[in-house]
Coordinates of C-alpha atoms in Angstrom, one line a residue:
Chain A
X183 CA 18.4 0.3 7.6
X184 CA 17.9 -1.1 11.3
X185 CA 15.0 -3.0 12.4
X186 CA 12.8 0.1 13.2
X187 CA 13.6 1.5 9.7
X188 CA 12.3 -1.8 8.3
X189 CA 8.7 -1.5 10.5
X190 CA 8.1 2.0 8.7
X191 CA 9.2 0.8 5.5
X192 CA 7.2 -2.9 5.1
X193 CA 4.5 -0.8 6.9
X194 CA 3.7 1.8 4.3
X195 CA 4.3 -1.0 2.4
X196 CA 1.0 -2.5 3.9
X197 CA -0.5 1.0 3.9
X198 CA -0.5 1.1 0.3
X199 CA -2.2 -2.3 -0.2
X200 CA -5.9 -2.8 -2.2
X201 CA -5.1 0.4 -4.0
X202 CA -3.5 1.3 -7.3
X203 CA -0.6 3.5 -8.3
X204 CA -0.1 4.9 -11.5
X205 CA 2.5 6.4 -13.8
X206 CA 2.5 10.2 -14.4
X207 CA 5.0 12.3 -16.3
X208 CA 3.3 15.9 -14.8
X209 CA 1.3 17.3 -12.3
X210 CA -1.9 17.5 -14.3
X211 CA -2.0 14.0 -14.6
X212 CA -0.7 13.2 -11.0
X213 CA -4.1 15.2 -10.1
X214 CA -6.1 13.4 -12.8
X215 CA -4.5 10.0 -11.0
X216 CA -5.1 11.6 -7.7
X217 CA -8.9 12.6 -8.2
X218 CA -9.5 9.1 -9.7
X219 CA -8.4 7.2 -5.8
X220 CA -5.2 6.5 -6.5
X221 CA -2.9 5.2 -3.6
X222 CA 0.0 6.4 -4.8
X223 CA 2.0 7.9 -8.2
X224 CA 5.1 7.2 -9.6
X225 CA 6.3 10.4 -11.4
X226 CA 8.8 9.8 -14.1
X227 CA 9.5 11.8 -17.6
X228 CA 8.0 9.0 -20.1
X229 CA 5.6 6.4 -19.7
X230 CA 7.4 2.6 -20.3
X231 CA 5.7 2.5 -23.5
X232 CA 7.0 5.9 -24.9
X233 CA 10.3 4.5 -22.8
X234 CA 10.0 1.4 -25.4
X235 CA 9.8 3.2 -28.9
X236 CA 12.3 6.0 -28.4
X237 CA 14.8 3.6 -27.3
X238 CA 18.3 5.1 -25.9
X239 CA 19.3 5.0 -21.8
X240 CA 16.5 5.9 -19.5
X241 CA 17.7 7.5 -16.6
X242 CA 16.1 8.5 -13.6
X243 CA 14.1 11.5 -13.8
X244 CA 15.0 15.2 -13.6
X245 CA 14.5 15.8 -9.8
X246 CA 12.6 19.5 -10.3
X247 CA 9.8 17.6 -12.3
X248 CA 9.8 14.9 -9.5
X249 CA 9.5 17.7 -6.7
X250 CA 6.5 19.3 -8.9
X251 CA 4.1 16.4 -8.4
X252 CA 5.4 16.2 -5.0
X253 CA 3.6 19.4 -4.7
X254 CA 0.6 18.6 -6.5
X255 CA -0.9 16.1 -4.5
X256 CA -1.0 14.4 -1.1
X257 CA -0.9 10.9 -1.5
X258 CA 2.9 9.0 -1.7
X259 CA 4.8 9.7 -4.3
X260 CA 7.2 6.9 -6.5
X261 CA 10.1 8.0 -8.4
X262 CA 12.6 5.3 -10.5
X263 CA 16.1 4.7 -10.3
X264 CA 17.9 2.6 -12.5
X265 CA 19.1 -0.9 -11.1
X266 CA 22.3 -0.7 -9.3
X267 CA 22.4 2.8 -9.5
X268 CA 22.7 3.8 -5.6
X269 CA 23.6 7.4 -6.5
X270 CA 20.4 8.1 -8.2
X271 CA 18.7 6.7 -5.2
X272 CA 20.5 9.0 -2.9
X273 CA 19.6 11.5 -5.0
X274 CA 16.2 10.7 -4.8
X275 CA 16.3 10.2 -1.0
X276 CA 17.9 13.6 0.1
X277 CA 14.4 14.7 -2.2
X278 CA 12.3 12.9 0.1
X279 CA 10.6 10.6 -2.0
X280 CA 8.2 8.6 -0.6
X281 CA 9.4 5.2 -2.3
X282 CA 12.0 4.9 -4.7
X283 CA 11.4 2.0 -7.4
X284 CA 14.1 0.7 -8.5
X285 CA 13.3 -0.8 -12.1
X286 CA 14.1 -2.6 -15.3
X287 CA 12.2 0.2 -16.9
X288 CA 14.8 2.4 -17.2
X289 CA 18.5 1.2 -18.4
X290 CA 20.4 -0.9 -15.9
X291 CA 23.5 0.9 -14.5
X292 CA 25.1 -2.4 -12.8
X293 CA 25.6 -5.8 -15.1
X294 CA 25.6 -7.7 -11.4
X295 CA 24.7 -5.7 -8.4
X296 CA 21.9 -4.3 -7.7
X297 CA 21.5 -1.5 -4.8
X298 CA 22.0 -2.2 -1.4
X299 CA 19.2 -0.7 0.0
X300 CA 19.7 -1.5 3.5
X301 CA 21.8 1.4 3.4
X302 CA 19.2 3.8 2.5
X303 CA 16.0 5.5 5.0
X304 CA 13.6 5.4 2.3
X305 CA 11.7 2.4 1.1
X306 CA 12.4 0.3 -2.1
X307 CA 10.1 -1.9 -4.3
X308 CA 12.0 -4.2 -6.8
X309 CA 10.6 -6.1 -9.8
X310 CA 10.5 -9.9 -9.5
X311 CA 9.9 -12.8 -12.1
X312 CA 10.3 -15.5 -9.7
X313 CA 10.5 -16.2 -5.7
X314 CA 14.7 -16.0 -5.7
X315 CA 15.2 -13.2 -7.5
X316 CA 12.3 -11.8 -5.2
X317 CA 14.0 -13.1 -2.1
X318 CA 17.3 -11.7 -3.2
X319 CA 15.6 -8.0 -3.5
X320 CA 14.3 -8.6 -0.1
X321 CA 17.4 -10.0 1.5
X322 CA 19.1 -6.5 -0.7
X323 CA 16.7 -4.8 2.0
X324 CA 13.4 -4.1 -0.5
X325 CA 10.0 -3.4 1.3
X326 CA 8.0 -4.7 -1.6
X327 CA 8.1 -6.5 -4.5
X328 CA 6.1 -6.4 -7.5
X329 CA 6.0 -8.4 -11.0
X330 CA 8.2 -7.2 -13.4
X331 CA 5.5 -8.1 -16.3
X332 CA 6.8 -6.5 -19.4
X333 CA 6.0 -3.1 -19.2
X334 CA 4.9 -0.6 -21.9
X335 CA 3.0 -3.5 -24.2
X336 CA -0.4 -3.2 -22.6
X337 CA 0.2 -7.2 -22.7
X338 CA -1.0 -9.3 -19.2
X339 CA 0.8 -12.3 -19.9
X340 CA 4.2 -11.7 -18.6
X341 CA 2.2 -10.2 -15.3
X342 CA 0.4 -13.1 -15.1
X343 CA 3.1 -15.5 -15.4
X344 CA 5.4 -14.1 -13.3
X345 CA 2.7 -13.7 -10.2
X346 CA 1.7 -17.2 -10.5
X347 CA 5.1 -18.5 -10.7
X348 CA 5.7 -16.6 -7.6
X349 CA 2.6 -17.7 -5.8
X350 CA 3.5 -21.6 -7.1
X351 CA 6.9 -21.5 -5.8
X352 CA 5.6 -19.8 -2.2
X353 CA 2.8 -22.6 -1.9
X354 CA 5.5 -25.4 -3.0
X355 CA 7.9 -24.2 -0.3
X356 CA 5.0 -24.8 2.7
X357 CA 4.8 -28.9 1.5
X358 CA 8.3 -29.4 1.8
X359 CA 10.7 -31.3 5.0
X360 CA 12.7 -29.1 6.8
X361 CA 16.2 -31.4 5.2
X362 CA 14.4 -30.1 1.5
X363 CA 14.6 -26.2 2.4
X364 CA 18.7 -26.0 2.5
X365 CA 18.6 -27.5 -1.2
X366 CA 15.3 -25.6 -2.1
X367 CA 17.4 -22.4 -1.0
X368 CA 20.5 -23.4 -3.1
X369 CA 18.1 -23.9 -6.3
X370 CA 16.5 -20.9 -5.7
X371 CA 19.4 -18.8 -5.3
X372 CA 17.9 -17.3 -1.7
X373 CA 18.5 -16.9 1.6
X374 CA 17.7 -20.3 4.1
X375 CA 16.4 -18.2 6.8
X376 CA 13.7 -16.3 4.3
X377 CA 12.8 -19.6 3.0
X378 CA 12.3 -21.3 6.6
X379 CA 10.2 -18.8 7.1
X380 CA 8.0 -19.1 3.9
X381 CA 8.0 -22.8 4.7
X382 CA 5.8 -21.4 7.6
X383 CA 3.7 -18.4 6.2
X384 CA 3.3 -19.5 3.2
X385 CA 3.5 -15.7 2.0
X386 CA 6.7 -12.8 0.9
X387 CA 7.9 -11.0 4.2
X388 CA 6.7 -7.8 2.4
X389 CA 3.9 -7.1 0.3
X390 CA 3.3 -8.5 -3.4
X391 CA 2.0 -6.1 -5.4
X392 CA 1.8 -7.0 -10.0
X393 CA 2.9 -4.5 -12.6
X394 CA 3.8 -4.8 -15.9
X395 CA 1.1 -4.8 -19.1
X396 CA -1.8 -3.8 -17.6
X397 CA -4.1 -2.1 -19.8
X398 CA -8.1 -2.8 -18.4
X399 CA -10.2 -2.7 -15.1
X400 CA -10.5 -6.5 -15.8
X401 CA -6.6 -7.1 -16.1
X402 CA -6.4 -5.5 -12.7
X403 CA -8.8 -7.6 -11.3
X404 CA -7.6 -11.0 -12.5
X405 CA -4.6 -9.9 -10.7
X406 CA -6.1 -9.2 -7.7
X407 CA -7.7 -12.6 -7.9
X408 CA -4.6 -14.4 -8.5
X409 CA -3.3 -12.8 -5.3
X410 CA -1.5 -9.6 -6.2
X411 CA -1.8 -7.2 -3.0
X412 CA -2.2 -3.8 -5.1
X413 CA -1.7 -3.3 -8.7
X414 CA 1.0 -0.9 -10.5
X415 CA -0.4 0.7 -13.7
X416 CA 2.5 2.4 -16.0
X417 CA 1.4 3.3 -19.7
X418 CA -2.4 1.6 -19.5
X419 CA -3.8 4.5 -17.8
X420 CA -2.6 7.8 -19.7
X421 CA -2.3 5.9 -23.3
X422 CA -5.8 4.8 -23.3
X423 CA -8.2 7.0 -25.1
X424 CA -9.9 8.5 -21.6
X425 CA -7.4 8.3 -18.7
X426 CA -9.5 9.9 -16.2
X427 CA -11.9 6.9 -17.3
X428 CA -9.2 4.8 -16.9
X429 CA -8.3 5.1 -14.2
X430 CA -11.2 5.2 -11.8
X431 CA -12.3 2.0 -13.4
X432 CA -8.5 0.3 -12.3
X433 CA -9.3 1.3 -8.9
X434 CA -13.0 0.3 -8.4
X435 CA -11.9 -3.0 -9.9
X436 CA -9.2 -3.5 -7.7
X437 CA -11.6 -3.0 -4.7
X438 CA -14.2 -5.1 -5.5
X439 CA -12.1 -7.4 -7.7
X440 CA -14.2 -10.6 -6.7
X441 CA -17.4 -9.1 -7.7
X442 CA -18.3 -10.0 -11.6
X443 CA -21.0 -7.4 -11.5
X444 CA -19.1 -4.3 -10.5
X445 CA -16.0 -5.4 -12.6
X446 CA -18.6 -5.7 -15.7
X447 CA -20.4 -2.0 -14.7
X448 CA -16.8 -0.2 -14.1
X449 CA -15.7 -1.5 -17.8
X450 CA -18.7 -0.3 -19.4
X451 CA -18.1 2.6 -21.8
X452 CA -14.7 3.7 -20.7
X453 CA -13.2 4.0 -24.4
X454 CA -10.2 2.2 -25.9
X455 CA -7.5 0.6 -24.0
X456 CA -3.8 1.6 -24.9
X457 CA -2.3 0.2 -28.1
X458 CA -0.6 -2.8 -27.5
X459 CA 1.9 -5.1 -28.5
X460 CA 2.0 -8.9 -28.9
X461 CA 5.0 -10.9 -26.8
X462 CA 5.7 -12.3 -30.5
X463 CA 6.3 -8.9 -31.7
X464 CA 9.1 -8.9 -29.2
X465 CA 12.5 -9.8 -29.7
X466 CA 14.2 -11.4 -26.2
X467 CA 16.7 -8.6 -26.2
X468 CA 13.8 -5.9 -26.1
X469 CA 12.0 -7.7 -23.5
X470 CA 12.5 -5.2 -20.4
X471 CA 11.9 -8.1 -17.3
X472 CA 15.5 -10.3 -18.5
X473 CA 16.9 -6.8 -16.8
X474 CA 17.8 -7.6 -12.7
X475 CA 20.0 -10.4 -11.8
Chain B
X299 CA -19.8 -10.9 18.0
X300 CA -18.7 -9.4 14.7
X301 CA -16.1 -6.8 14.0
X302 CA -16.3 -5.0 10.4
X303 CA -12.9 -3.7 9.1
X304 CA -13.4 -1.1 6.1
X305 CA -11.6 -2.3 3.5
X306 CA -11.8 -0.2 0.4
X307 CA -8.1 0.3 0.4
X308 CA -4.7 0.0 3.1
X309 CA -3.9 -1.9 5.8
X310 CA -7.1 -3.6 6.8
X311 CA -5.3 -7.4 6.4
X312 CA -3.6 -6.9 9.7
X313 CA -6.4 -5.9 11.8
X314 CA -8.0 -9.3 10.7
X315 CA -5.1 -10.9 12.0
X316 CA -4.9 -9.2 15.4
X317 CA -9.1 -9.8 15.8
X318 CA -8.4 -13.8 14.9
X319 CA -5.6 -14.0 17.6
X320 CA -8.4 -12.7 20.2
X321 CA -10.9 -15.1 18.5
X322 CA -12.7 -12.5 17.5
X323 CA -14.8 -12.9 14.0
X324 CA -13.9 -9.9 11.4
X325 CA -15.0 -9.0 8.2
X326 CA -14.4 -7.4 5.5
X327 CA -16.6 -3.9 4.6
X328 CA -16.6 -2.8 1.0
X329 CA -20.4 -2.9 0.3
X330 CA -22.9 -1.0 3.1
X331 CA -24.7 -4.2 3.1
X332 CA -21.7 -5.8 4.4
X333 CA -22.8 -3.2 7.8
X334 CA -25.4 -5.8 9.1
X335 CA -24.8 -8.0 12.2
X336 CA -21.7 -6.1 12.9
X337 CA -20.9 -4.9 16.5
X338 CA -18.0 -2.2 15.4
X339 CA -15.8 -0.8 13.0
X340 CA -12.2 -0.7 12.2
X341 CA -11.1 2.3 9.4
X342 CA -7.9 1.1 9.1
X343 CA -4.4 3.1 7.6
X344 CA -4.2 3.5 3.7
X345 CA -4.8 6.7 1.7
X346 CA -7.6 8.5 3.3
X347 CA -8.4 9.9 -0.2
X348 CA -8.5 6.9 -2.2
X349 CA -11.2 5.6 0.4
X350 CA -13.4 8.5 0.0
X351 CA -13.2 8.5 -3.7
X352 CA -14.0 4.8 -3.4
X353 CA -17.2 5.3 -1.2
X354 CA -20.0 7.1 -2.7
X355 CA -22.7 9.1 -1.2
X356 CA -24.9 6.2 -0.2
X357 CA -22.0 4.1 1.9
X358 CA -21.0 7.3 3.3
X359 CA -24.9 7.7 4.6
X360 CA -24.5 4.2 6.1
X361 CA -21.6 4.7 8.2
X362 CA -22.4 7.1 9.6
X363 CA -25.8 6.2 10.7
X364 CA -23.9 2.8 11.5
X365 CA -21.5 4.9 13.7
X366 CA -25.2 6.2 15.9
X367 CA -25.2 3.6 17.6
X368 CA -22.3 1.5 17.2
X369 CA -18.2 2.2 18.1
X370 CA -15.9 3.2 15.2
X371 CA -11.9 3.1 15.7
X372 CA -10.0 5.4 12.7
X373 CA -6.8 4.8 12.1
X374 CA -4.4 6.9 11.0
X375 CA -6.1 7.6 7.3
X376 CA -9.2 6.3 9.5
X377 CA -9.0 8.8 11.8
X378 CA -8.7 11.7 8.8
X379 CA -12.3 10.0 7.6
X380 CA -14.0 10.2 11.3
X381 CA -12.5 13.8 12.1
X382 CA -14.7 16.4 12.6
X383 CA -12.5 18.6 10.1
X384 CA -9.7 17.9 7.6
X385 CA -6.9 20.5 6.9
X386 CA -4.2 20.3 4.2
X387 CA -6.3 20.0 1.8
X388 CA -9.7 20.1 3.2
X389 CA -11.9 17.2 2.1
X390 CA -15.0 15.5 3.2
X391 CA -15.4 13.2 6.8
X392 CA -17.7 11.5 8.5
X393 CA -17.6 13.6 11.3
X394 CA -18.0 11.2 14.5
X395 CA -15.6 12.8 16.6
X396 CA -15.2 16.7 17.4
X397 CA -11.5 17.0 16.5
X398 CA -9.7 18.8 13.5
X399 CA -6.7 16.8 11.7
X400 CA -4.0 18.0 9.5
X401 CA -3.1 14.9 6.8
X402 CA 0.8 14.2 6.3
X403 CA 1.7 17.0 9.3
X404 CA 5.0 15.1 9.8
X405 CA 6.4 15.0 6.3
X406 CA 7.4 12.6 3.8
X407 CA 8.1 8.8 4.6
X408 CA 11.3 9.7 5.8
X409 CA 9.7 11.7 8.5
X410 CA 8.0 8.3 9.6
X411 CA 8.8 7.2 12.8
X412 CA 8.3 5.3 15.7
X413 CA 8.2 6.5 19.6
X414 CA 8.0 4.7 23.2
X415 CA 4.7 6.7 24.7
X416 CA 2.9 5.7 27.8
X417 CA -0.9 5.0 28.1
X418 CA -3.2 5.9 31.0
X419 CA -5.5 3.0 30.3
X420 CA -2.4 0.7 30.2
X421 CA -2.0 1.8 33.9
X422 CA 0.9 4.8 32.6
X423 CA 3.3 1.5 30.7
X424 CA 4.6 2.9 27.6
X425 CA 4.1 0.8 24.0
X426 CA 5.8 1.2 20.9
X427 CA 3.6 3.6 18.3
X428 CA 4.5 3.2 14.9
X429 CA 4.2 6.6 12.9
X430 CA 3.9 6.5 8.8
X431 CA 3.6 9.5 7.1
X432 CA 0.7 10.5 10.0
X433 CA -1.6 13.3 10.5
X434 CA -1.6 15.7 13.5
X435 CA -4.8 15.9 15.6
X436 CA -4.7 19.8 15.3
X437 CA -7.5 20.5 17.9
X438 CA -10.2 18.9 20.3
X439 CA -13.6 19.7 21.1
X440 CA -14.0 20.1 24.9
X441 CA -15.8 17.2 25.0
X442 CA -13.0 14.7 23.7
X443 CA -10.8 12.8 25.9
X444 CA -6.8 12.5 25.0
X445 CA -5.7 9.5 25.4
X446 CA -1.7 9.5 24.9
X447 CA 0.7 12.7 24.0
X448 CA 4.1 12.6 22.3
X449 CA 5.9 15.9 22.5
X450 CA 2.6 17.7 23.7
X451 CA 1.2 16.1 20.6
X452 CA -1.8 14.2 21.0
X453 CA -1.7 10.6 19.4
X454 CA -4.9 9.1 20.5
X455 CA -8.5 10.4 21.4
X456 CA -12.0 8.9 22.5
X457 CA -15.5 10.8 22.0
X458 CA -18.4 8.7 23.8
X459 CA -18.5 5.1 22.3
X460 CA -15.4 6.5 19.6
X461 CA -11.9 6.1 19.0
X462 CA -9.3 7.4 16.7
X463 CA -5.3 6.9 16.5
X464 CA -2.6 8.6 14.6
X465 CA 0.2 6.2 15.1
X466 CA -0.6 1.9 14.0
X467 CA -1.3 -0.4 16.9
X468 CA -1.4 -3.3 14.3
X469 CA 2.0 -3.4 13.5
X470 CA 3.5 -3.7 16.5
X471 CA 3.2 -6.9 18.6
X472 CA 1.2 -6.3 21.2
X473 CA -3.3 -6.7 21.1
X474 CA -3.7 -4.0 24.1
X475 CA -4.9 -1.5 21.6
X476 CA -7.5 -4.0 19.8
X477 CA -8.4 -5.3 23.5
X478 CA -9.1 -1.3 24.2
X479 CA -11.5 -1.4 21.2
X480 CA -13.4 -4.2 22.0
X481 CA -14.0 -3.2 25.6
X482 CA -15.3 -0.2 23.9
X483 CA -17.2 -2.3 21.6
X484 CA -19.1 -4.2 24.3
X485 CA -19.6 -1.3 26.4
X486 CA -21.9 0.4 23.4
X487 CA -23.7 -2.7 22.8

């Protein structure tokens, strides 16, 4: 990926920001998701939540199903790889997919590596829990990071933790000398010359967008407010009782996410959220966002 | 002077950032109320589709009785909402310029690119144009001006007081396009 390649990449990146995209398994629901405002879909076979119970390797999705949504709308369409799995992204690439995620959902293919995706055209977004292993997906050559969350509970928390320990650690970096960055870098596992130029902005080199657990128009909007860029809804839109519902109340409340009133109006009578699942509930080995290294 | 920068969904962060570095004031649309006291509009890039889902009938009204007397500059998904028609699919516009558009004419993402072209208001110098997943302006009215071609394609237009761009002058690093605008701007005031 050379320099140009990196413009058009960040920059749909930016295209895609204040908007919402949502998990679809077929092309009824891509135009259900499509019809509602979404930005963009991400098209796999099962929801993370479905993913979750049924257990067994997730792989990336069936390329003719993929193709089919492709067909059913006009906005960007997602598809997942698993991490590390570069042939699955090529795959996905010669497909012409408009972003290819590559994601803890599904079963890791690599113990260490992840893909190096400055070998690739298209555009990658990675999961993130904290700034290095953010910076290490963008130094990897990904054009947007999002929260890993834990994905398929319908639970914030994880989201929430993982976007403000990202936002933390991005603010921390601006107080620091110059003679603290080198050491900063070595703790955080990142590249010096990304973390000078935090020290400066203040803010990721790509966009920050938060996924992972969220279930309601007013989890999106807490997001927003903590300073996500766009938010990534998986099983919350097409497991709660009335997804068309749903998910036009996501993206209203990720437009006027500062505004009480309107987040209050687009939650009114929408129906039941998905079922959920508490972080207790979870054992550490099922928790999907220890995946990525 | 105030510049308003829809910003129901996309790119309109960057805009704000090219306006503050010609200490300009911006701000952000998302209400029709947020129309008063400003001297133009920015629709920037995003998902033409999401913003018109986003903007109901009422906010639709007000821009386009804002756009009566006041310039508007779409931007790629921008200029899909200001065309006079949409093709591929059809949908809804604000119709301010007499032009018909074709969303995602180029392809996928990996049909994005970006191309050297030469303006006539920059005195014929060429500037980079950045390309994402763009529309092609299909056809102009007679009385619509083209501002730039790139392989006989036609990448920028003005109508009157009216501007609209396939390609995304803010992100690139140069404010020639946003200077353009303003002039524009001033000139309807």
């Amino acid at each position: 990926m050379n320099e140009n390649q990196s413009k058009l990449n960040i920059g749909l990146s930016r295209m895609l920001c204040g908007g919402v995209i949502m998990d679809v398994t077929n092309k009824d629901q891509a135009k259900i998701a499509e019809d509602a405002g979404a930005c963009s879909v991400m098209a796999l076979e099962k929801i993370p939540s479905d993913i979750r119970r049924d257990g067994g390797v997730a792989r990336m999705s069936d390329p003719q199903m993929i193709l089919e949504i492709k067909e059913a709308v006009s906005i960007p369409v997602m598809a997942k790889v698993r991490i590390g799995h570069f042939v699955e992204a090529q795959i996905l690439q010669e497909l012409g997919i408009d972003f290819i995620d590559e994601s803890e959902v599904l079963t890791p293919a690599d113990e260490s590596h992840h893909i190096n995706k400055r070998e690739f055209k298209s555009p990658f977004v990675c999961g993130a829990t904290n700034l290095g292993e953010a910076l290490r997906r963008i130094s990897e050559g990904a054009s947007m990071i999002r929260t890993k969350g834990e994905a398929g509970t319908g639970n914030i928390i994880e989201g929430v933790r993982h976007l403000r320990t990202i936002i933390r650690e991005l603010k921390m970096l601006t107080l620091l000398d110059e003679c603290e960055l080198y050491a900063e870098a070595k703790r955080l596992q990142a590249s010096v010359e990304l973390i000078k130029e935090i020290a400066i902005t203040g803010k990721l080199p790509v966009p920050n967008f938060a996924a992972g657990g969220v279930a309601t128009p007013a989890d999106a909007g807490m997001l927003m407010q903590l300073g996500a860029e766009s938010v990534f809804v998986g099983s919350g839109i097409f497991n709660s009782s009335n997804p068309s519902k749903f998910a036009k109340a996501i993206v209203e409340a990720t437009t006027y996410y500062k505004d009480p009133n309107k987040l209050m109006e687009v939650s009114r009578k929408i129906g039941m959220p998905m079922p959920s699942l508490s972080m207790e509930s979870l054992s550490e080995r099922d928790k999907l966002q220890h995946r990525g290294w | 002077m105030i510049i308003g920068i829809l910003a129901l969904q996309g790119g309109f962060e960057l805009h704000e950032h090219k306006l503050s570095e010609l200490r300009v004031e911006s701000r952000r649309i998302i209400y029709p109320k947020d129309l008063n006291n400003v001297q133009g509009l920015i629709i920037p890039g995003g998902e033409s589709s999401t913003m018109l889902k986003i903007c109901n009938e009422l906010f639709f009204d007000d821009l386009k009785n804002f756009a009566k007397l006041h310039t508007v500059w779409g931007i790629c998904a921008g200029a899909i909402l200001i065309a006079g028609k949409v093709e591929n699919p059809n949908q809804k516009s604000l119709e301010l310029i007499d032009f018909s558009i074709q969303r995602n004419a180029y392809g996928n993402q990996n049909d994005s690119f970006i191309a050297e072209i030469k303006f006539g208001f920059l005195n014929d110098s060429l500037r980079e144009c950045i390309f994402i997943r763009a529309p092609k302006i299909a056809s102009i009215g007679p009385s619509v001006q083209s501002l730039a071609t790139h392989n006989e394609e036609i990448v920028m237009i003005e109508q009157t007081r009216h501007l609209a761009s396939t390609f995304h002058p803010e992100l690139s690093d140069n404010l020639d396009f946003h200077e353009y605008f303003l002039k524009k701007v001033k000139n309807a005031v």
